[in-house]
Coordinates of C-alpha atoms and ligand atoms in Angstrom, one line a residue:
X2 CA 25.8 24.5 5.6
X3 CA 28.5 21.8 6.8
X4 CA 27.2 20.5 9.5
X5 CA 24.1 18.8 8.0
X6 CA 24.4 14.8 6.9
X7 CA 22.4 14.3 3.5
X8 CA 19.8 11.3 3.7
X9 CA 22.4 9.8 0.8
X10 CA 25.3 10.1 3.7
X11 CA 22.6 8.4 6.3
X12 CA 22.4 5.6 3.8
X13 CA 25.9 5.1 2.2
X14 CA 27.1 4.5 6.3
X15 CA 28.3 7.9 6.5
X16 CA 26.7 9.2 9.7
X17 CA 27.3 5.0 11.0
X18 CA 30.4 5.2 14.0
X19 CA 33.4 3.5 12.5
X20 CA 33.4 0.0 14.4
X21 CA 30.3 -0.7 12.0
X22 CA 32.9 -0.3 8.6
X23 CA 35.4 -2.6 10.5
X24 CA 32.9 -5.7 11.2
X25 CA 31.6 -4.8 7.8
X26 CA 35.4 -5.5 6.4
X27 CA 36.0 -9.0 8.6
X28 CA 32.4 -10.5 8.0
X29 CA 33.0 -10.0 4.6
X30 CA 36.7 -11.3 4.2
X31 CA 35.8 -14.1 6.1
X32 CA 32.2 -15.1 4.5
X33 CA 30.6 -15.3 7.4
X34 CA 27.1 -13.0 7.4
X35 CA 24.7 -15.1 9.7
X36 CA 20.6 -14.8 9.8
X37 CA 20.5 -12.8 13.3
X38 CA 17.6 -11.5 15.1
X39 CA 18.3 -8.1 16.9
X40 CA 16.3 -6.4 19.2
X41 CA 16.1 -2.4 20.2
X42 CA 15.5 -2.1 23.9
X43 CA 15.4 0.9 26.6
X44 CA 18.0 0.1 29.7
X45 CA 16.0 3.2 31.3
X46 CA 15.2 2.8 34.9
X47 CA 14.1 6.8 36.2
X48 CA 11.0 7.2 33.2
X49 CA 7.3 6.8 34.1
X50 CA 7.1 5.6 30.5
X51 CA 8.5 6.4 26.8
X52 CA 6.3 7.0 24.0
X53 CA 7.9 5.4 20.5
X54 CA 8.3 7.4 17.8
X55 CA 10.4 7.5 14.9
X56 CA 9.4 4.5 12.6
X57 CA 9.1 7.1 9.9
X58 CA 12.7 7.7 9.5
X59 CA 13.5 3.7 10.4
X60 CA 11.7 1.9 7.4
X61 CA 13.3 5.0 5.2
X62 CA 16.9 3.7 6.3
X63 CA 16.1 0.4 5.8
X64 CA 13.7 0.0 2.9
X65 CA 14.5 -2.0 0.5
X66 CA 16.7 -4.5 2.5
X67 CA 16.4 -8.0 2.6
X68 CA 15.1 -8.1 6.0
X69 CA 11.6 -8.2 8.1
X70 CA 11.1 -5.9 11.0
X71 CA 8.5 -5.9 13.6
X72 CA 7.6 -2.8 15.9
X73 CA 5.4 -1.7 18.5
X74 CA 3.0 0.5 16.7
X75 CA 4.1 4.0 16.2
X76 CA 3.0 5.9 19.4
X77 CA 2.9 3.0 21.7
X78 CA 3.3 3.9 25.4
X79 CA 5.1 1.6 27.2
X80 CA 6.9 0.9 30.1
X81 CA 11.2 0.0 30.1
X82 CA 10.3 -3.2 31.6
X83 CA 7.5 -5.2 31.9
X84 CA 5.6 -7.1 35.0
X85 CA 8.2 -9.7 35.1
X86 CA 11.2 -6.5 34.9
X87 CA 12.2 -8.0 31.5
X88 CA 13.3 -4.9 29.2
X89 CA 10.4 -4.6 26.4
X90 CA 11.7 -4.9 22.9
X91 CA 10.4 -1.9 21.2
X92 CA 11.1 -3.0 17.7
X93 CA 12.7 -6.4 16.4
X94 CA 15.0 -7.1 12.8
X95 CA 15.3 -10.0 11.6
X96 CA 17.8 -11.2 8.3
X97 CA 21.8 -11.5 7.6
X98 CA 23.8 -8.9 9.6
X99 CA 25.1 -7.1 6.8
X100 CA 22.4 -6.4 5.3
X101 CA 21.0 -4.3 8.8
X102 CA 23.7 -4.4 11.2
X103 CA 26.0 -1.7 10.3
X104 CA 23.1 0.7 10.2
X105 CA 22.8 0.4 13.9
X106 CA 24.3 4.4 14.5
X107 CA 21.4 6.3 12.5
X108 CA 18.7 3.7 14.0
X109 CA 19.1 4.0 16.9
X110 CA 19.4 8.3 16.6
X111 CA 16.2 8.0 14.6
X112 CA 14.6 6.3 17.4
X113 CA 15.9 7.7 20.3
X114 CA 15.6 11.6 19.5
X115 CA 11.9 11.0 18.4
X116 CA 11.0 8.5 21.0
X117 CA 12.7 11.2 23.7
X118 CA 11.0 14.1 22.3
X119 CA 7.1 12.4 22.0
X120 CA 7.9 11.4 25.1
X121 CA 8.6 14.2 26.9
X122 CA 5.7 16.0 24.7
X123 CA 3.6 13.2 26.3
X124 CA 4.4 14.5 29.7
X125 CA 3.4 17.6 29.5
X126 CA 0.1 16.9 27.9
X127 CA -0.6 14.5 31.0
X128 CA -1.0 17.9 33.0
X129 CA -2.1 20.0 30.9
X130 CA -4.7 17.9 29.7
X131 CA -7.3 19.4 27.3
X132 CA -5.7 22.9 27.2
X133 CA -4.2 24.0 24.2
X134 CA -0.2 22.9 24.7
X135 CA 1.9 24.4 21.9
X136 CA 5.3 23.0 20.8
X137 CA 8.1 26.4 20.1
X138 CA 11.1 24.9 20.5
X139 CA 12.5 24.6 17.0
X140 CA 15.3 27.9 18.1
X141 CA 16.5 25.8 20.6
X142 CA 17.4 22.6 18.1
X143 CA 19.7 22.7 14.9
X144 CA 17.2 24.1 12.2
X145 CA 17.5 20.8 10.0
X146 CA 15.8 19.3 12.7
X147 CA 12.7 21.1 12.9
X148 CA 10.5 18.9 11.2
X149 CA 11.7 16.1 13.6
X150 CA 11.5 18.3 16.3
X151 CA 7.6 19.2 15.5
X152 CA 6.7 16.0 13.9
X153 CA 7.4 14.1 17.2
X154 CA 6.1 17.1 19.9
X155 CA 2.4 16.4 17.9
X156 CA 2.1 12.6 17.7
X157 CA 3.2 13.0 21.6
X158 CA 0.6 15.4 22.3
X159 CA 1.1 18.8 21.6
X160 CA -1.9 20.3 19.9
X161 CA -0.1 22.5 17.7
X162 CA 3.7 23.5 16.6
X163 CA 4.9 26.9 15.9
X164 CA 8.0 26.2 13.1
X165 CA 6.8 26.8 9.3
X166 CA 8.2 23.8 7.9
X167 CA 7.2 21.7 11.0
X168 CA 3.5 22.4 10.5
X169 CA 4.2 21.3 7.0
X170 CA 5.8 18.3 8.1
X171 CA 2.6 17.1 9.9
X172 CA -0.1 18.8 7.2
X173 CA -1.9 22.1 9.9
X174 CA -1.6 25.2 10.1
X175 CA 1.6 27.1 11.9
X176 CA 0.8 28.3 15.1
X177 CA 2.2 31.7 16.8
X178 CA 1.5 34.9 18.1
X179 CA 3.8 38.0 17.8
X180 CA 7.6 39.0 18.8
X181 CA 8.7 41.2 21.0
X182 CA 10.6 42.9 18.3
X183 CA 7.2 44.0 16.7
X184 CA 6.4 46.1 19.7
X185 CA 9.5 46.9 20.2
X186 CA 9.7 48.7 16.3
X187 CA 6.0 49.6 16.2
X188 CA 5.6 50.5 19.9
X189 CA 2.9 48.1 22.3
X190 CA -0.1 49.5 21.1
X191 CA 0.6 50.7 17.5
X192 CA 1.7 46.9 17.2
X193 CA -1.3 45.4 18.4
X194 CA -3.5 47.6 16.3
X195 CA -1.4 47.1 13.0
X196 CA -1.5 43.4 13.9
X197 CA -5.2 42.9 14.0
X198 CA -5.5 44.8 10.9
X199 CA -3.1 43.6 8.5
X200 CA -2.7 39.9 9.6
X201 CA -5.4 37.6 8.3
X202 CA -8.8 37.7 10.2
X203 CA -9.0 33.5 10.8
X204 CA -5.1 33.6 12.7
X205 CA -6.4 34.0 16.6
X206 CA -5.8 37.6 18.1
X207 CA -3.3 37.4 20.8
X208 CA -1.2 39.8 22.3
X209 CA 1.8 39.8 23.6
X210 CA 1.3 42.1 27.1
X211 CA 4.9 41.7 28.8
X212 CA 7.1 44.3 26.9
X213 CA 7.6 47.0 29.2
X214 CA 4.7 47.6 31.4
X215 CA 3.3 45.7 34.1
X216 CA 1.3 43.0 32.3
X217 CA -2.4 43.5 34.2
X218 CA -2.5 47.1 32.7
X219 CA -1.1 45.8 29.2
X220 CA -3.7 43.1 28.7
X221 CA -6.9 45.6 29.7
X222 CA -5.1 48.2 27.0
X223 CA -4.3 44.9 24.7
X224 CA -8.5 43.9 25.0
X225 CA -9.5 47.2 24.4
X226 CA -7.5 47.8 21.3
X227 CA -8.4 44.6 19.5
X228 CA -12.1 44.1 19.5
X229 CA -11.8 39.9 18.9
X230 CA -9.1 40.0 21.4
X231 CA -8.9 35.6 22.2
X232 CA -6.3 35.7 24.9
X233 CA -3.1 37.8 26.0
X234 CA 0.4 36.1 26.1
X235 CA 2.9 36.4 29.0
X236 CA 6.4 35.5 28.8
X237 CA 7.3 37.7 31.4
X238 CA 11.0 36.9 32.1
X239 CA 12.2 35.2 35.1
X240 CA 14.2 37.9 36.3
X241 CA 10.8 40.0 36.6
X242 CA 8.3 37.2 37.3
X243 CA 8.4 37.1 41.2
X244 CA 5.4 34.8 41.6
X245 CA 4.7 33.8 37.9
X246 CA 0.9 32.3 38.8
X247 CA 0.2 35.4 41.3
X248 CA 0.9 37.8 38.0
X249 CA -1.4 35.4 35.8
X250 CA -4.3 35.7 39.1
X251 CA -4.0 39.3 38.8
X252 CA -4.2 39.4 35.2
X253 CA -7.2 37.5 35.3
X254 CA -9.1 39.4 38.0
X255 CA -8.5 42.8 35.9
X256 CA -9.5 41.3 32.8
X257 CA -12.4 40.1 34.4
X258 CA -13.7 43.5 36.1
X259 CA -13.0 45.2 33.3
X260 CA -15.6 42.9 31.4
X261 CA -13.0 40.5 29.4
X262 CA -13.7 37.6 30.8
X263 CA -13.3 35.6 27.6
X264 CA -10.0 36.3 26.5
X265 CA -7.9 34.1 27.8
X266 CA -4.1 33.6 29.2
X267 CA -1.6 32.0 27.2
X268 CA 1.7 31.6 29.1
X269 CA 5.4 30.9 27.7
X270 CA 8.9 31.1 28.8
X271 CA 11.3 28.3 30.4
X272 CA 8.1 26.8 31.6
X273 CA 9.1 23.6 33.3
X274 CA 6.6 20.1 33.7
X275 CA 6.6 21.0 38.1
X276 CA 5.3 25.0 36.9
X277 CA 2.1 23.1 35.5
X278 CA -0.5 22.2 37.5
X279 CA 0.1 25.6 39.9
X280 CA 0.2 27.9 36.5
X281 CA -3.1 26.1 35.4
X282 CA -4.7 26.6 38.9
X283 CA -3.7 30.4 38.7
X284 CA -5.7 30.8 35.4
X285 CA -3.8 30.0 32.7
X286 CA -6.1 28.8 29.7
X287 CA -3.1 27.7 27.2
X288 CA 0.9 26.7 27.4
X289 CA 3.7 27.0 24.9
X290 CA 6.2 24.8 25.8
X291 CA 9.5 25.1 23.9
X292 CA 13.3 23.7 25.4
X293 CA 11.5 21.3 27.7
X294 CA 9.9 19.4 24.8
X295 CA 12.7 20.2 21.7
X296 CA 15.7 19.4 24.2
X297 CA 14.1 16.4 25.6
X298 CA 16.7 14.0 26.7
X299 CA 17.0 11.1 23.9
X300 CA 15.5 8.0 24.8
X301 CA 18.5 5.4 25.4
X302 CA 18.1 2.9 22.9
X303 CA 20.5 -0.2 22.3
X304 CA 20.4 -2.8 20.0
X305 CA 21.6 -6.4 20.6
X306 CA 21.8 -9.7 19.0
X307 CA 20.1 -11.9 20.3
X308 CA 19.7 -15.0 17.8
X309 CA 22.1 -16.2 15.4
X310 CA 21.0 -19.1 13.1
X311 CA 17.8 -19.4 15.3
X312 CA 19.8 -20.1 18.1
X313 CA 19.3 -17.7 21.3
X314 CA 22.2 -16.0 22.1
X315 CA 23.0 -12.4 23.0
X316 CA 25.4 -10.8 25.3
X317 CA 25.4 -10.2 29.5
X318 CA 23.1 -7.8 30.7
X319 CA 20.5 -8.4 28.1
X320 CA 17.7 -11.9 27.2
X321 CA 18.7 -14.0 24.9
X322 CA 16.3 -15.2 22.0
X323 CA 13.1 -14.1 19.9
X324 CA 10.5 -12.7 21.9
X325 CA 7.0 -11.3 21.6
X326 CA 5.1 -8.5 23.5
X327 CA 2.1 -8.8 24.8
X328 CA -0.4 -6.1 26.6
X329 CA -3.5 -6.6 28.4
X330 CA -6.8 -4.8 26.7
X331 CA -8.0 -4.4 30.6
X332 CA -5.2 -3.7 32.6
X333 CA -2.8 -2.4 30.0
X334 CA 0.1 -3.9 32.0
X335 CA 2.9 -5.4 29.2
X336 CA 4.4 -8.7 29.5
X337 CA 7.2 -9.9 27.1
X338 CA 7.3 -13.9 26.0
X339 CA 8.7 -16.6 23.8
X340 CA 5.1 -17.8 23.2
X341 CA 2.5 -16.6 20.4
X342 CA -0.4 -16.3 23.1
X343 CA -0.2 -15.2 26.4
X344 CA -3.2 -14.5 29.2
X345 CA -2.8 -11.8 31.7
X346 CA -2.1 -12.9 35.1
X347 CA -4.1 -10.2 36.7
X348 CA -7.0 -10.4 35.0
X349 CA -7.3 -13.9 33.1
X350 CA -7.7 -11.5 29.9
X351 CA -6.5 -12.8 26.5
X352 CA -3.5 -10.5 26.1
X353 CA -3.3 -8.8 22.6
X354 CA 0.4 -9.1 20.6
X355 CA 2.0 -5.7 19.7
X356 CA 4.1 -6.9 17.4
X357 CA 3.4 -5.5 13.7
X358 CA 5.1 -6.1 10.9
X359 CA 6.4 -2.8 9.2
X360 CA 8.8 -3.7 6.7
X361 CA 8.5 -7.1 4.8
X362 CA 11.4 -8.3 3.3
X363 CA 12.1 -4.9 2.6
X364 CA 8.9 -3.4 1.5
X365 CA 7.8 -0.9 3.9
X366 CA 4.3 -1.7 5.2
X367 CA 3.7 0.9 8.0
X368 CA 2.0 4.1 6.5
X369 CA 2.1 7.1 8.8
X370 CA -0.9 8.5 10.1
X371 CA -0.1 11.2 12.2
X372 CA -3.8 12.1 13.2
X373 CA -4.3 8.6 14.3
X374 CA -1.3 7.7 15.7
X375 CA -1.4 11.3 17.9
X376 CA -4.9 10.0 18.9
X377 CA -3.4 6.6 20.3
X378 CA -1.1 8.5 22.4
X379 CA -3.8 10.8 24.1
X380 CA -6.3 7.8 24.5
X381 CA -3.3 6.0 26.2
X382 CA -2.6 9.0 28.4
X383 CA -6.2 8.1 30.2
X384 CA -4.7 4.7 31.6
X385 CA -1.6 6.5 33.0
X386 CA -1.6 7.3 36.6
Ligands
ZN408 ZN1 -4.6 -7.5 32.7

């Protein structure tokens, strides 16, 4: 395949836009390559918040660089700006330009397709809240970046992820139900029965029950076909749906009188962040979510100067010099500062400083720990409003 960049063409400046070779060429004719301290922030304004991701692929472009970097901890949620509506640095580098500068291009990517994509995985998990969400938009995304694609949907909140090699990215177990091309070759129910008993008994038994009939009288045939039936699947296309939570009522109610009241309803199919809450009121017990969360729009990321030789400078629109974030422990509410300490002005509570060190003069000290991190995000999903 052509269109693929190798991780060797990431790191030999390939992928880097063309400007970056041209500074590259004068700082180095001219011997000038000054210590600089440089700063990612998010110039966002319409975002509720942004969930950062990505600091796997960051300390692999710039390990082993003479240079220190400090990040909010992988999964942070944070606002753009903070209480004073200063932009809040999401990760800092410090060291001689040359050495990070020019990889400013694939940084900045790395971040801001990961951070967009946990974000808007983070959104959806919000409302759907402790029903099963499941990330199934790899076919929407180049293949080569499935793994990204699922790696980021998880630690933002999705429960599971429905691409092989993305499920192998983040160490669980695939998740998925059937195509319509298996009832469409076998025919509804000869599918369903051949799939409960040739697939292995611990994968769940759901059916898909939107081929070609109406999809109340598929999912009482579906339930009485498979014995351990655990809920039917509708991706009823829009062009038949009418009033998508009225079918989901109706499938519910004949489930129900017909004595299935434990399988459940798993719903799929262009489903957007307003469908939600009205879906979940109409019954629906689990959601797969696929181009909303794989298509997310990146998060806009830049990445400024702003020290040079210890001396604050950077240019119009953004704040010039080192700077520290702090967030409450009560209030949660982010301020960004010169100083080492800060106290919340709300609440008189010692703020704590996000700031952590994840690649020391170019050893790489963050580990990824996807459970955890995934973790932070949904305990951090409590405080939002
Ligand atoms: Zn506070």
């Amino acid at each position: 395949m052509k269109n693929i960049a190798s991780e060797e063409d990431i790191k030999n400046l390939k992928t880097t836009d063309i400007y970056f070779w041209r500074v590259n060429e004068i700082l180095r004719s001219t011997g000038v390559d000054p210590r600089v301290v440089m700063e990612i922030t998010s110039s966002s304004r319409d975002i509720p918040w942004i969930v950062l991701a990505g600091l796997d692929d960051l300390v692999d472009i710039l390990k082993g660089k003479n240079i220190d970097v400090y990040s909010l901890p992988e999964g942070t949620i944070f606002p753009p700006k903070d209480i004073n509506g200063i932009p809040i640095p999401a990760v800092k580098i410090s060291g001689r330009y040359l050495d990070f500068g020019p990889y400013e291009t694939p940084i900045l990517g790395s971040l801001s397709q990961a951070s967009g994509i946990a974000t808007k995985a983070s959104y959806f998990k919000k409302l759907i809240g402790n029903l099963p969400l499941l990330s199934m938009g790899a076919r929407r995304m180049h293949p080569a970046l499935s793994p990204l694609i699922d790696r980021n949907s998880f630690l933002g909140g999705c429960d599971k992820v429905s691409s092989v090699i993305g499920a192998e990215r983040i160490g669980k177990t695939a998740e998925g139900t059937m195509p319509h091309s298996l009832l469409l070759i076998l025919g509804e129910e000869e599918g369903w029965k051949m799939y409960d008993k040739i697939i292995d008994p611990n994968v769940g038994r759901i059916a898909l029950v939107d081929t070609y009939c109406d999809e109340k009288d598929a999912s009482v045939r579906a339930a009485k076909i498979i014995k351990d039936l655990s809920a039917v699947r509708l991706d009823t296309p829009s062009s038949r749906r009418g009033n998508f939570p009225d079918i989901i009522r109706e499938v519910r109610w004949e489930l129900d009188r017909h004595g299935f009241k434990n399988v459940g309803i798993v719903v799929s199919g262009g489903i957007k962040e307003e469908d939600i809450s009205e879906l979940k009121e109409a019954g629906a017990t689990a959601f797969g979510i696929g181009t909303a969360i794989s298509s997310a729009p990146a998060i806009d990321f830049a990445m400024d100067i702003v020290s040079i030789e210890g001396m604050p400078k950077t240019k119009r629109g953004k704040f010039s010099g080192e700077k520290n974030v702090f967030r409450c422990p009560h209030c949660h509410k982010f301020l960004v500062s010169t100083r080492e300490e800060e106290i919340c002005p709300f609440d008189n509570s010692p703020m704590e400083s996000m700031f952590k060190k994840i690649i020391d003069g170019g050893n790489v000290i963050y580990k990824e720990d996807l459970d955890k991190e995934r973790k932070y995000v949904i305990d951090q999903l409590g405080w939002m409003q």
